[in-house]
Structure formats: structure tokens, C-alpha cells
């Protein structure tokens, strides 16, 4: 998989940015949970769409400020089914990991060198 940056950020724009992959992972997780919910309840997944939008901070540190994931369910879901779908998709693994962030360690390693930074 090619991961890149836009040309103005010294990339070649040959693939998604790491931040786009980050947001896409959340959207894919939500889509998986939505699809599983629909299948489990004998409902069609045809027409299911998940759309993700994100906003970045203006200053340091560089980070994603907000993510909005829109689940567009198939036609014909009743109010109770839509609410149950919202509840299920709101607890996907990636979303849970963002709400209760994991410890993140970055290791710079090489011959005779080992350094660990925990964020």
C-alpha cells in the first residue's frame, strides 16, 4: 500500500495520507459493525453507506480535531432499528480505542541503538 503526502507537503500525492488512513480505519470499522448488525437482523446491506469527514487543528500539535462519521442505512429501517444501529456502530473497536486511547510507544531502533518514547 502506498501512503503519501500531497505535493505541497513534499509528497508525490500517490496515495492516501496517514491521517486519511486513520479516519478511513474508523469509517471502515463503523461500516463493518453496521453491516454485521444488518446481517444479524436479516436486513439488507444494499445501499448502506458510511461517510467520514474530519477537521485538523490550526496549530501545534498537529492532530485531528474532530471526526464525523455518517451512517446512511438501507431504505426501510424503522426508528427503533436506526437507534439500535446507531448504538452498535458507536461502539466499534477503533472508535472505542479513540475514546479510551491506548498507550502509544515509538521506538527508534538500529544497530546498538534503542530509544523508546511514550506518548
PDB file of C-alpha atoms in Angstrom:
ATOM      1  CA  UNK A   1       0.000   0.000   0.000  1.00  0.00           C
ATOM      2  CA  UNK A   2       1.338   3.397  -0.914  1.00  0.00           C
ATOM      3  CA  UNK A   3       0.886   6.093   1.715  1.00  0.00           C
ATOM      4  CA  UNK A   4       1.937   9.573   0.679  1.00  0.00           C
ATOM      5  CA  UNK A   5       1.532  13.282   1.221  1.00  0.00           C
ATOM      6  CA  UNK A   6       0.243  15.942  -1.189  1.00  0.00           C
ATOM      7  CA  UNK A   7       2.795  17.689  -3.408  1.00  0.00           C
ATOM      8  CA  UNK A   8       2.723  20.937  -1.329  1.00  0.00           C
ATOM      9  CA  UNK A   9       3.758  18.833   1.694  1.00  0.00           C
ATOM     10  CA  UNK A  10       6.753  17.421  -0.230  1.00  0.00           C
ATOM     11  CA  UNK A  11       4.952  14.239  -1.269  1.00  0.00           C
ATOM     12  CA  UNK A  12       4.024  12.820  -4.658  1.00  0.00           C
ATOM     13  CA  UNK A  13       0.278  12.525  -3.906  1.00  0.00           C
ATOM     14  CA  UNK A  14       0.362   8.859  -4.939  1.00  0.00           C
ATOM     15  CA  UNK A  15      -1.835   7.581  -2.125  1.00  0.00           C
ATOM     16  CA  UNK A  16      -3.798   8.494   0.960  1.00  0.00           C
ATOM     17  CA  UNK A  17      -2.100  10.397   3.749  1.00  0.00           C
ATOM     18  CA  UNK A  18      -1.582   8.749   7.137  1.00  0.00           C
ATOM     19  CA  UNK A  19      -4.362  10.954   8.540  1.00  0.00           C
ATOM     20  CA  UNK A  20      -6.745   9.885   5.761  1.00  0.00           C
ATOM     21  CA  UNK A  21      -5.952   6.240   6.583  1.00  0.00           C
ATOM     22  CA  UNK A  22      -6.594   6.968  10.268  1.00  0.00           C
ATOM     23  CA  UNK A  23     -10.062   8.374   9.520  1.00  0.00           C
ATOM     24  CA  UNK A  24     -10.724   5.639   6.970  1.00  0.00           C
ATOM     25  CA  UNK A  25      -9.953   2.986   9.592  1.00  0.00           C
ATOM     26  CA  UNK A  26     -12.654   4.456  11.818  1.00  0.00           C
ATOM     27  CA  UNK A  27     -15.156   4.609   8.943  1.00  0.00           C
ATOM     28  CA  UNK A  28     -14.343   1.026   7.908  1.00  0.00           C
ATOM     29  CA  UNK A  29     -14.838  -0.188  11.476  1.00  0.00           C
ATOM     30  CA  UNK A  30     -18.205   1.572  11.706  1.00  0.00           C
ATOM     31  CA  UNK A  31     -19.195   0.102   8.318  1.00  0.00           C
ATOM     32  CA  UNK A  32     -18.244  -3.393   9.465  1.00  0.00           C
ATOM     33  CA  UNK A  33     -20.322  -3.067  12.636  1.00  0.00           C
ATOM     34  CA  UNK A  34     -23.251  -1.647  10.645  1.00  0.00           C
ATOM     35  CA  UNK A  35     -23.087  -4.460   8.101  1.00  0.00           C
ATOM     36  CA  UNK A  36     -22.879  -7.090  10.844  1.00  0.00           C
ATOM     37  CA  UNK A  37     -25.888  -5.569  12.621  1.00  0.00           C
ATOM     38  CA  UNK A  38     -27.974  -5.590   9.442  1.00  0.00           C
ATOM     39  CA  UNK A  39     -26.999  -9.164   8.579  1.00  0.00           C
ATOM     40  CA  UNK A  40     -27.682 -10.379  12.140  1.00  0.00           C
ATOM     41  CA  UNK A  41     -31.199  -8.921  11.941  1.00  0.00           C
ATOM     42  CA  UNK A  42     -31.911 -10.328   8.482  1.00  0.00           C
ATOM     43  CA  UNK A  43     -31.872  -6.881   6.870  1.00  0.00           C
ATOM     44  CA  UNK A  44     -30.334  -5.970   3.542  1.00  0.00           C
ATOM     45  CA  UNK A  45     -26.960  -4.236   3.435  1.00  0.00           C
ATOM     46  CA  UNK A  46     -27.659  -2.958  -0.063  1.00  0.00           C
ATOM     47  CA  UNK A  47     -27.444   0.818  -0.042  1.00  0.00           C
ATOM     48  CA  UNK A  48     -25.508   1.015   3.241  1.00  0.00           C
ATOM     49  CA  UNK A  49     -23.015   3.870   3.094  1.00  0.00           C
ATOM     50  CA  UNK A  50     -20.574   5.276   5.612  1.00  0.00           C
ATOM     51  CA  UNK A  51     -19.133   8.740   5.033  1.00  0.00           C
ATOM     52  CA  UNK A  52     -16.357  10.233   7.169  1.00  0.00           C
ATOM     53  CA  UNK A  53     -15.296  13.871   7.420  1.00  0.00           C
ATOM     54  CA  UNK A  54     -12.521  15.256   9.580  1.00  0.00           C
ATOM     55  CA  UNK A  55     -11.109  18.571  10.691  1.00  0.00           C
ATOM     56  CA  UNK A  56      -7.500  19.341  11.641  1.00  0.00           C
ATOM     57  CA  UNK A  57      -6.236  21.725  14.317  1.00  0.00           C
ATOM     58  CA  UNK A  58      -4.799  25.047  13.143  1.00  0.00           C
ATOM     59  CA  UNK A  59      -1.675  24.969  15.291  1.00  0.00           C
ATOM     60  CA  UNK A  60       0.671  22.747  17.187  1.00  0.00           C
ATOM     61  CA  UNK A  61       0.466  19.994  17.929  1.00  0.00           C
ATOM     62  CA  UNK A  62      -0.703  18.745  14.550  1.00  0.00           C
ATOM     63  CA  UNK A  63      -3.683  16.474  15.151  1.00  0.00           C
ATOM     64  CA  UNK A  64      -7.179  15.583  14.044  1.00  0.00           C
ATOM     65  CA  UNK A  65      -9.529  17.850  15.977  1.00  0.00           C
ATOM     66  CA  UNK A  66     -12.810  16.145  15.076  1.00  0.00           C
ATOM     67  CA  UNK A  67     -14.246  13.312  13.015  1.00  0.00           C
ATOM     68  CA  UNK A  68     -17.847  12.984  11.885  1.00  0.00           C
ATOM     69  CA  UNK A  69     -18.925   9.562  10.637  1.00  0.00           C
ATOM     70  CA  UNK A  70     -22.308   9.453   8.916  1.00  0.00           C
ATOM     71  CA  UNK A  71     -24.031   6.094   8.571  1.00  0.00           C
ATOM     72  CA  UNK A  72     -26.596   6.046   5.774  1.00  0.00           C
ATOM     73  CA  UNK A  73     -28.612   2.869   6.332  1.00  0.00           C
ATOM     74  CA  UNK A  74     -30.570   0.992   3.690  1.00  0.00           C
ATOM     75  CA  UNK A  75     -34.098   2.182   2.990  1.00  0.00           C
ATOM     76  CA  UNK A  76     -36.886   0.958   5.208  1.00  0.00           C
ATOM     77  CA  UNK A  77     -35.283   0.910   8.659  1.00  0.00           C
ATOM     78  CA  UNK A  78     -37.702   1.929  11.379  1.00  0.00           C
ATOM     79  CA  UNK A  79     -36.889   4.383  14.157  1.00  0.00           C
ATOM     80  CA  UNK A  80     -36.056   1.660  16.686  1.00  0.00           C
ATOM     81  CA  UNK A  81     -33.809  -0.154  14.187  1.00  0.00           C
ATOM     82  CA  UNK A  82     -31.998   3.088  13.325  1.00  0.00           C
ATOM     83  CA  UNK A  83     -31.411   3.816  17.022  1.00  0.00           C
ATOM     84  CA  UNK A  84     -30.110   0.279  17.608  1.00  0.00           C
ATOM     85  CA  UNK A  85     -27.836   0.646  14.572  1.00  0.00           C
ATOM     86  CA  UNK A  86     -26.510   3.941  15.949  1.00  0.00           C
ATOM     87  CA  UNK A  87     -25.810   2.336  19.328  1.00  0.00           C
ATOM     88  CA  UNK A  88     -23.982  -0.620  17.778  1.00  0.00           C
ATOM     89  CA  UNK A  89     -21.866   1.424  15.366  1.00  0.00           C
ATOM     90  CA  UNK A  90     -20.985   3.886  18.118  1.00  0.00           C
ATOM     91  CA  UNK A  91     -19.034   1.105  19.849  1.00  0.00           C
ATOM     92  CA  UNK A  92     -16.768  -0.180  17.076  1.00  0.00           C
ATOM     93  CA  UNK A  93     -13.264  -1.171  18.177  1.00  0.00           C
ATOM     94  CA  UNK A  94     -11.493   1.748  16.501  1.00  0.00           C
ATOM     95  CA  UNK A  95     -13.969   4.237  17.958  1.00  0.00           C
ATOM     96  CA  UNK A  96     -13.540   2.685  21.412  1.00  0.00           C
ATOM     97  CA  UNK A  97      -9.769   2.973  21.022  1.00  0.00           C
ATOM     98  CA  UNK A  98     -10.096   6.684  20.250  1.00  0.00           C
ATOM     99  CA  UNK A  99     -12.406   7.343  23.200  1.00  0.00           C
ATOM    100  CA  UNK A 100     -10.139   5.444  25.604  1.00  0.00           C
ATOM    101  CA  UNK A 101      -6.757   5.933  23.892  1.00  0.00           C
ATOM    102  CA  UNK A 102      -4.120   3.236  24.114  1.00  0.00           C
ATOM    103  CA  UNK A 103      -0.616   3.904  25.333  1.00  0.00           C
ATOM    104  CA  UNK A 104       1.477   4.689  22.255  1.00  0.00           C
ATOM    105  CA  UNK A 105       5.206   3.991  22.135  1.00  0.00           C
ATOM    106  CA  UNK A 106       7.518   4.947  19.286  1.00  0.00           C
ATOM    107  CA  UNK A 107      10.796   3.036  19.100  1.00  0.00           C
ATOM    108  CA  UNK A 108      13.761   4.253  17.075  1.00  0.00           C
ATOM    109  CA  UNK A 109      15.987   1.242  16.692  1.00  0.00           C
ATOM    110  CA  UNK A 110      19.181   0.353  14.916  1.00  0.00           C
ATOM    111  CA  UNK A 111      22.437  -1.482  15.442  1.00  0.00           C
ATOM    112  CA  UNK A 112      23.460  -0.792  19.030  1.00  0.00           C
ATOM    113  CA  UNK A 113      20.741   1.873  19.461  1.00  0.00           C
ATOM    114  CA  UNK A 114      17.419   1.607  21.202  1.00  0.00           C
ATOM    115  CA  UNK A 115      15.234   4.504  22.244  1.00  0.00           C
ATOM    116  CA  UNK A 116      11.610   4.397  23.404  1.00  0.00           C
ATOM    117  CA  UNK A 117       9.269   7.386  23.589  1.00  0.00           C
ATOM    118  CA  UNK A 118       5.826   7.003  25.077  1.00  0.00           C
ATOM    119  CA  UNK A 119       3.127   9.467  24.071  1.00  0.00           C
TER     120      UNK A 119
END
